[in-house]
mmCIF file with all atom_site columns, C-alpha atoms in Angstrom:
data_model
loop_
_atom_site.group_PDB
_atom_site.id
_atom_site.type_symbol
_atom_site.label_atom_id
_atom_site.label_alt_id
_atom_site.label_comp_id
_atom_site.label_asym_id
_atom_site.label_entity_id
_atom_site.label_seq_id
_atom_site.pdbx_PDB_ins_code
_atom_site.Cartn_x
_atom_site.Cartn_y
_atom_site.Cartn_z
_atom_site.occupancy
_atom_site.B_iso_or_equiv
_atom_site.pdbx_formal_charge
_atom_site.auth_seq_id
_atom_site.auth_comp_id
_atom_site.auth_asym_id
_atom_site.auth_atom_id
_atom_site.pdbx_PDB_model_num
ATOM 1  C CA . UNK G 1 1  ? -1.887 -34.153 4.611   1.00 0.00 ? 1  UNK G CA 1
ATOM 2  C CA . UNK G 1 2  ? 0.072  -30.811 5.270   1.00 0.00 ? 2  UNK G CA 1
ATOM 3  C CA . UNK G 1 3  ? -0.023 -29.263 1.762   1.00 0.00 ? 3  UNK G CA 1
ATOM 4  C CA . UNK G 1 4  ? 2.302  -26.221 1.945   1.00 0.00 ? 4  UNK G CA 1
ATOM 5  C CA . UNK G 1 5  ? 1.161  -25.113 5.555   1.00 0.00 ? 5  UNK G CA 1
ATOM 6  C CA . UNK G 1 6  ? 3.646  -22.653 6.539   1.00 0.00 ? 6  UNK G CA 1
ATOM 7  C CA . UNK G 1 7  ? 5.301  -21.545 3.466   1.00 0.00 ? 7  UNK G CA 1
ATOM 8  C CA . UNK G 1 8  ? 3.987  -18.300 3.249   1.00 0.00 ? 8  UNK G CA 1
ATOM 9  C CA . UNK G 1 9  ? 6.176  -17.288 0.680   1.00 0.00 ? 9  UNK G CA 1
ATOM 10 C CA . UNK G 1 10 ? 5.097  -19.774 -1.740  1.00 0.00 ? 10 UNK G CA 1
ATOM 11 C CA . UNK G 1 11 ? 1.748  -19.422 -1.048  1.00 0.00 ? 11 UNK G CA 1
ATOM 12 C CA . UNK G 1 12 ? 2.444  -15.560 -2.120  1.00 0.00 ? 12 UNK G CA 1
ATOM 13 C CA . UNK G 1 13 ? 3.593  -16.458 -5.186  1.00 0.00 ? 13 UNK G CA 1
ATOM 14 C CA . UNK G 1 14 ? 1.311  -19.476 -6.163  1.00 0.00 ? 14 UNK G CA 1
ATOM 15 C CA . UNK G 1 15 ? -1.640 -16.843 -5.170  1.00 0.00 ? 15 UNK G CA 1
ATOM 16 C CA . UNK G 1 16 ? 0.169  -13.916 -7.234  1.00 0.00 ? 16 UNK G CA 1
ATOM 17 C CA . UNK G 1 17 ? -0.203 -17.061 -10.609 1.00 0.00 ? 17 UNK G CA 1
ATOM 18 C CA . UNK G 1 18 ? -3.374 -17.737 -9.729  1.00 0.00 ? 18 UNK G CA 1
ATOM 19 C CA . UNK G 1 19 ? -5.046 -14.146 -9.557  1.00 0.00 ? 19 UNK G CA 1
ATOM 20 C CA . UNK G 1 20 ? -3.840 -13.291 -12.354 1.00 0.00 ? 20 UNK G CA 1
ATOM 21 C CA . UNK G 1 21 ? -4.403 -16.309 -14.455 1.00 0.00 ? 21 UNK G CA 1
ATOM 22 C CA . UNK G 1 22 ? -6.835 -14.838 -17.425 1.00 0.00 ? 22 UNK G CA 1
ATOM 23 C CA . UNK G 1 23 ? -4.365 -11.706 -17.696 1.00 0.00 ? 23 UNK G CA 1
ATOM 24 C CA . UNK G 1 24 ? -2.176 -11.170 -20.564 1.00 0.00 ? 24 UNK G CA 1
ATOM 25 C CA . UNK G 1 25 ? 0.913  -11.956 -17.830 1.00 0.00 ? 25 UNK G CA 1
ATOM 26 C CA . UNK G 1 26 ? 4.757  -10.895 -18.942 1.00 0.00 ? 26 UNK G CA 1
ATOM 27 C CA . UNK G 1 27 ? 6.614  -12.351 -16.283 1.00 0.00 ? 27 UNK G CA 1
ATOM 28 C CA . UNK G 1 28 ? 10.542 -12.803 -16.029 1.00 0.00 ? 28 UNK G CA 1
ATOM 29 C CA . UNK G 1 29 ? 13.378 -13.929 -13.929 1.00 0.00 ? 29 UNK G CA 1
ATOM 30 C CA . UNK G 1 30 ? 16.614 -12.133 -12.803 1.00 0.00 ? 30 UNK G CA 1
ATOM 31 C CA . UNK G 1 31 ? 19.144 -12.738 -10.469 1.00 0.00 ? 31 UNK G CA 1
ATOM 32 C CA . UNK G 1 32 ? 18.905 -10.845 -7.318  1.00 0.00 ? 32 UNK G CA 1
ATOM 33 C CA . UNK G 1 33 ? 21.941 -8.853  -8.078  1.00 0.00 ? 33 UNK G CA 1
ATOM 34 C CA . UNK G 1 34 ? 20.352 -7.066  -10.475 1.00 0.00 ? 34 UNK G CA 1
ATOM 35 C CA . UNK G 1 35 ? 17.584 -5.506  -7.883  1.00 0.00 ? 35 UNK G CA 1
ATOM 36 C CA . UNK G 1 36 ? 17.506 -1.092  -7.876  1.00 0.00 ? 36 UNK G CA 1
ATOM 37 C CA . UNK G 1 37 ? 14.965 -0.502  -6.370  1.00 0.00 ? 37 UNK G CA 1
ATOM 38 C CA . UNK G 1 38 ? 15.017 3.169   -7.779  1.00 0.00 ? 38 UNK G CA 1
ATOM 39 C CA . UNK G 1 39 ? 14.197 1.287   -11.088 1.00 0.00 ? 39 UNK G CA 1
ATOM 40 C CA . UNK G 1 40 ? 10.713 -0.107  -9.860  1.00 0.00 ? 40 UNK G CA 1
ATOM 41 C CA . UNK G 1 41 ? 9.737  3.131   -8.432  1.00 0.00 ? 41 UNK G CA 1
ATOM 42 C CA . UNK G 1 42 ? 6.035  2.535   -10.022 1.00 0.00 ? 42 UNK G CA 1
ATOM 43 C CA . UNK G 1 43 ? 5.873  -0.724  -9.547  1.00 0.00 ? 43 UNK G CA 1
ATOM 44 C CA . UNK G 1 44 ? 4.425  -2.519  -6.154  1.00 0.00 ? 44 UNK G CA 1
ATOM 45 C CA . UNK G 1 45 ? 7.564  -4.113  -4.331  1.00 0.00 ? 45 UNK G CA 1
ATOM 46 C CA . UNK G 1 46 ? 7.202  -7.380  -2.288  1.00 0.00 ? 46 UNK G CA 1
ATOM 47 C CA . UNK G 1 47 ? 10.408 -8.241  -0.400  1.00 0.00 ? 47 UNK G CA 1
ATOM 48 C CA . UNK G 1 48 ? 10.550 -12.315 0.581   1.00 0.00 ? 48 UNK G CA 1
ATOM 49 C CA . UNK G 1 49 ? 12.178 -14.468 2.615   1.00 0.00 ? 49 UNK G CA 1
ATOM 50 C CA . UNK G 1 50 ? 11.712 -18.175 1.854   1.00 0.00 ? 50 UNK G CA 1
ATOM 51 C CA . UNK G 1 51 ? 13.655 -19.322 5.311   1.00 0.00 ? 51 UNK G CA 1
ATOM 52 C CA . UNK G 1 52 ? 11.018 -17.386 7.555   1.00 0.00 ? 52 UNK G CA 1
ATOM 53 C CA . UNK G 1 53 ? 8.308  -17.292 5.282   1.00 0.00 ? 53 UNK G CA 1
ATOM 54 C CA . UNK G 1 54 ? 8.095  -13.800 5.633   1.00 0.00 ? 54 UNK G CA 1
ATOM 55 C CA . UNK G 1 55 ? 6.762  -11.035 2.950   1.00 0.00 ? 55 UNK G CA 1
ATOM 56 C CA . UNK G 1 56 ? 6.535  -7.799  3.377   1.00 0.00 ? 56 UNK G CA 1
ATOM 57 C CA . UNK G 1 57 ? 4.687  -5.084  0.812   1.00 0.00 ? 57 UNK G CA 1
ATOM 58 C CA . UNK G 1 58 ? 7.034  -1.969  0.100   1.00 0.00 ? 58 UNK G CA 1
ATOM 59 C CA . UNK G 1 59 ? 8.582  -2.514  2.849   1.00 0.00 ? 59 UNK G CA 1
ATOM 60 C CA . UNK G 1 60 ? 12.471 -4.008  3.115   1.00 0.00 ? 60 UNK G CA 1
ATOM 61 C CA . UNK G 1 61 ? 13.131 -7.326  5.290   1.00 0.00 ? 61 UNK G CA 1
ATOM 62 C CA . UNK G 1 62 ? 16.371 -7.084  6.901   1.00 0.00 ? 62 UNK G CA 1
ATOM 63 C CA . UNK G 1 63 ? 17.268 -10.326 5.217   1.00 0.00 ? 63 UNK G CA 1
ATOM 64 C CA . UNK G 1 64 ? 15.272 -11.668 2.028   1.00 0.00 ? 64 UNK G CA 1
ATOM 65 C CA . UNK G 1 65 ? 15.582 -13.706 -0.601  1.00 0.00 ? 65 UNK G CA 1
ATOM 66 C CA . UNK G 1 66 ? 13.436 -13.039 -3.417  1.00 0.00 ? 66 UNK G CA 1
ATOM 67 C CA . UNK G 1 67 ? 11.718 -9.767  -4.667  1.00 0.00 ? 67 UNK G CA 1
ATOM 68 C CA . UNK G 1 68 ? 8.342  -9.506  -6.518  1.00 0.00 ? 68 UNK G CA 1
ATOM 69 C CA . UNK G 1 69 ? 7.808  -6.260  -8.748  1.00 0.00 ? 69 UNK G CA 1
ATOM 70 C CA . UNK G 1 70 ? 4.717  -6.275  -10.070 1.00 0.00 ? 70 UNK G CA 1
ATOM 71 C CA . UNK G 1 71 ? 2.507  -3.610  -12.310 1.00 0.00 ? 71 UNK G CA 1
ATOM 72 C CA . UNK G 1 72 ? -0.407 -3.498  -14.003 1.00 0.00 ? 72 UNK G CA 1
ATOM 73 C CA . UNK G 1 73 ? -0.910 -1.794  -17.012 1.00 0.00 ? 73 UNK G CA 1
ATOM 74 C CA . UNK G 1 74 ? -4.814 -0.794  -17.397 1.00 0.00 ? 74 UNK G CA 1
ATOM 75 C CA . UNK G 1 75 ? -4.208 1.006   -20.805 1.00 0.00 ? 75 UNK G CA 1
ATOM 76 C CA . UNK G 1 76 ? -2.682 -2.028  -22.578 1.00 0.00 ? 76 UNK G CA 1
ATOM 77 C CA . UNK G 1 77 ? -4.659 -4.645  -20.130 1.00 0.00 ? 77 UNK G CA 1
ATOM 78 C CA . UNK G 1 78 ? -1.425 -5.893  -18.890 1.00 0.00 ? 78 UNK G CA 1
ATOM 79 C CA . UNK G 1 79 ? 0.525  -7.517  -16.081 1.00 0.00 ? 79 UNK G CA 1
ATOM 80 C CA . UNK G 1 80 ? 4.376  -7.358  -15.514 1.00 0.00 ? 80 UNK G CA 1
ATOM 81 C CA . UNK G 1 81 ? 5.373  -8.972  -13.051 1.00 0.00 ? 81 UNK G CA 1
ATOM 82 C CA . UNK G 1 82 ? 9.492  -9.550  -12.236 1.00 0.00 ? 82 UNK G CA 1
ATOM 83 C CA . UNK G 1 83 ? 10.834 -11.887 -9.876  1.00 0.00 ? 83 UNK G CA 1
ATOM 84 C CA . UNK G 1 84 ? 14.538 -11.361 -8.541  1.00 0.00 ? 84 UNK G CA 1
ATOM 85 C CA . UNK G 1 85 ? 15.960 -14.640 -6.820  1.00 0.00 ? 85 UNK G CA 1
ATOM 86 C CA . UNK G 1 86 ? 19.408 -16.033 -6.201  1.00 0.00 ? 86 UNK G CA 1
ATOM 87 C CA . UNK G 1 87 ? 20.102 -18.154 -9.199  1.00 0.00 ? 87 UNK G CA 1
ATOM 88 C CA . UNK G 1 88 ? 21.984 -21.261 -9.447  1.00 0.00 ? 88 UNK G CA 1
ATOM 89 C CA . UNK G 1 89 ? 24.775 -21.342 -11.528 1.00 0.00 ? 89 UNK G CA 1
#
């Protein structure tokens, strides 16, 4: 069986649960739209593109379709993490 082979994307993300699965995790989901990247300027930036499978750390795809902030807070032992997707209506 061919569990996910390929879909690097998803295997970013499924990683991203699972390392930080014993941290106190606030994690939300926006539309895309919403995306400044001026906003997350202390955060780490993942840019994603589920058709290629491609993700690239800090730096932009020419086409993507989800983005991963994430941060994590030492002094309050804490893990925000904000995905931006297209979202269905």
């Amino acid at each position: 069986m061919q569990f996910l082979k390929g879909d690097k994307a998803f295997n970013f993300l499924l990683g991203l649960i699972y390392g930080y699965r014993t941290a106190d995790v606030d994690m939300k989901i926006r539309p895309l739209e919403e995306f400044k990247e001026e906003e997350y300027s202390d955060f780490t930036i993942y840019y994603i593109d589920r058709k290629s499978g491609e993700v690239k750390k800090g730096e932009k795809l020419s086409e993507y379709t989800h983005v991963v902030v994430l941060k994590e807070d030492h002094e309050n032992k804490k893990v925000r993490i904000v995905i931006f997707k297209r979202l269905k209506n």
